[in-house]
Coordinates of C-alpha atoms in Angstrom, one line a residue:
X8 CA 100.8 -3.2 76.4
X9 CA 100.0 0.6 75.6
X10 CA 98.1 2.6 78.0
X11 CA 95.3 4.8 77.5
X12 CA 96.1 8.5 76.3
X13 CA 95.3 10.2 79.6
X14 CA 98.3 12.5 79.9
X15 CA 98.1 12.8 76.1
X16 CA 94.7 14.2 76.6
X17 CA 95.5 16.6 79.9
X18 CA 98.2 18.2 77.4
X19 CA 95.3 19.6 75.9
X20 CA 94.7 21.5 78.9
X21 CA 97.2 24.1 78.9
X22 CA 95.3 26.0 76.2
X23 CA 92.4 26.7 78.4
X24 CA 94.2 27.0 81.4
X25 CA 96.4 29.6 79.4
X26 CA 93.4 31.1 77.7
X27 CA 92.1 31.9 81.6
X28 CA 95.1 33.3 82.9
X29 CA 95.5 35.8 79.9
X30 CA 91.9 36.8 80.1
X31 CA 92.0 37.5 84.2
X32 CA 95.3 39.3 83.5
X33 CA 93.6 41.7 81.5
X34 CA 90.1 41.9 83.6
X35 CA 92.0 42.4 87.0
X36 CA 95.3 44.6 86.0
X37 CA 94.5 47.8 84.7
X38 CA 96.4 50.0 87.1
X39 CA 100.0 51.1 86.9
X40 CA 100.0 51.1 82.8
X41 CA 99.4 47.3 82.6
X42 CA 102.9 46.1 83.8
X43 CA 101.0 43.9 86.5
X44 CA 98.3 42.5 83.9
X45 CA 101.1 42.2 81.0
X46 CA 103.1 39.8 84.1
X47 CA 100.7 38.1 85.0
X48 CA 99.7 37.4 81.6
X49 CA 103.6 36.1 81.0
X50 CA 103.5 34.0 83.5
X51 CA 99.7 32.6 83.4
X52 CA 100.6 31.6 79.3
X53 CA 104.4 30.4 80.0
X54 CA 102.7 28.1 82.8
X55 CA 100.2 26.7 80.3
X56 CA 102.9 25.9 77.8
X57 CA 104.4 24.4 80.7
X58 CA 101.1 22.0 81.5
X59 CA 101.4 20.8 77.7
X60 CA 104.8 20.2 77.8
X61 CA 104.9 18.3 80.8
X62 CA 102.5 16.2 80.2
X63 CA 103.7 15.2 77.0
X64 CA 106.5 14.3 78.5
X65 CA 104.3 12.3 81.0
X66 CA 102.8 10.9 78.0
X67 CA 105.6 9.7 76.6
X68 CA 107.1 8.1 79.6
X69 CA 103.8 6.5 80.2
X70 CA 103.8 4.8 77.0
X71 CA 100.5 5.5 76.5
X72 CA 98.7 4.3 73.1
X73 CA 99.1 7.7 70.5
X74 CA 101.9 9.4 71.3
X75 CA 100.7 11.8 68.6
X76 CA 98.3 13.2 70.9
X77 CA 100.5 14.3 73.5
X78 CA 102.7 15.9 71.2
X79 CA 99.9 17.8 69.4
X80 CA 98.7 18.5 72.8
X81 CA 101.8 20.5 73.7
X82 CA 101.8 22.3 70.2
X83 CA 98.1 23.5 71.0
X84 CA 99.3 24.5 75.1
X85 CA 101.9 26.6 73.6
X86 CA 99.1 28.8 71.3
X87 CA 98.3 31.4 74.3
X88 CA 102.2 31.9 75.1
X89 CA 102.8 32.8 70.9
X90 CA 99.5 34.7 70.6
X91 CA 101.4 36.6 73.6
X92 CA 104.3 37.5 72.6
X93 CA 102.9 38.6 68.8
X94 CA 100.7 41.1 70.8
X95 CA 103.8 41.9 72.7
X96 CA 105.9 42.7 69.6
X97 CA 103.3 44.3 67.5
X98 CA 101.9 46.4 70.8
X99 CA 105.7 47.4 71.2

């Protein structure tokens, strides 16, 4: 019997989750040239991609009814950590 998609829909969450910790990175780290901000940044969008992938993982393990959804799920957490590291590139 296949279980509701709940960790397929909580892998959605990293994109907000990421979205929040880039956006408080840049409100509260201004001072000394942006390293703080542009680490905190790092580690709020790697920690998002982190939430999708997990629970995709969870997802999978559950057995839960489209495993579709937790796989896009972690495709759409990761989104902050590559819109990252393209302003990381292009800024360098």
């Amino acid at each position: 019997m296949a279980r509701a998609p709940v960790m397929g829909v909580c892998s959605f969450l990293g994109l907000p989750l990421g979205a929040a910790a880039y956006w408080l990175a840049d409100v509260g780290g201004q001072g000394d040239a942006g390293v703080v901000s542009s680490v905190m940044a790092a580690i709020g969008v790697l920690a998002a991609a982190g939430v999708g992938m997990v629970a995709s993982i969870a997802a999978r393990e559950r057995q839960e009814r489209w495993p579709w959804l937790g796989i896009t799920g972690a495709l759409v957490s990761k989104a902050p950590l590559l819109l990252f590291l393209v302003a990381f590139i292009a800024h360098h």
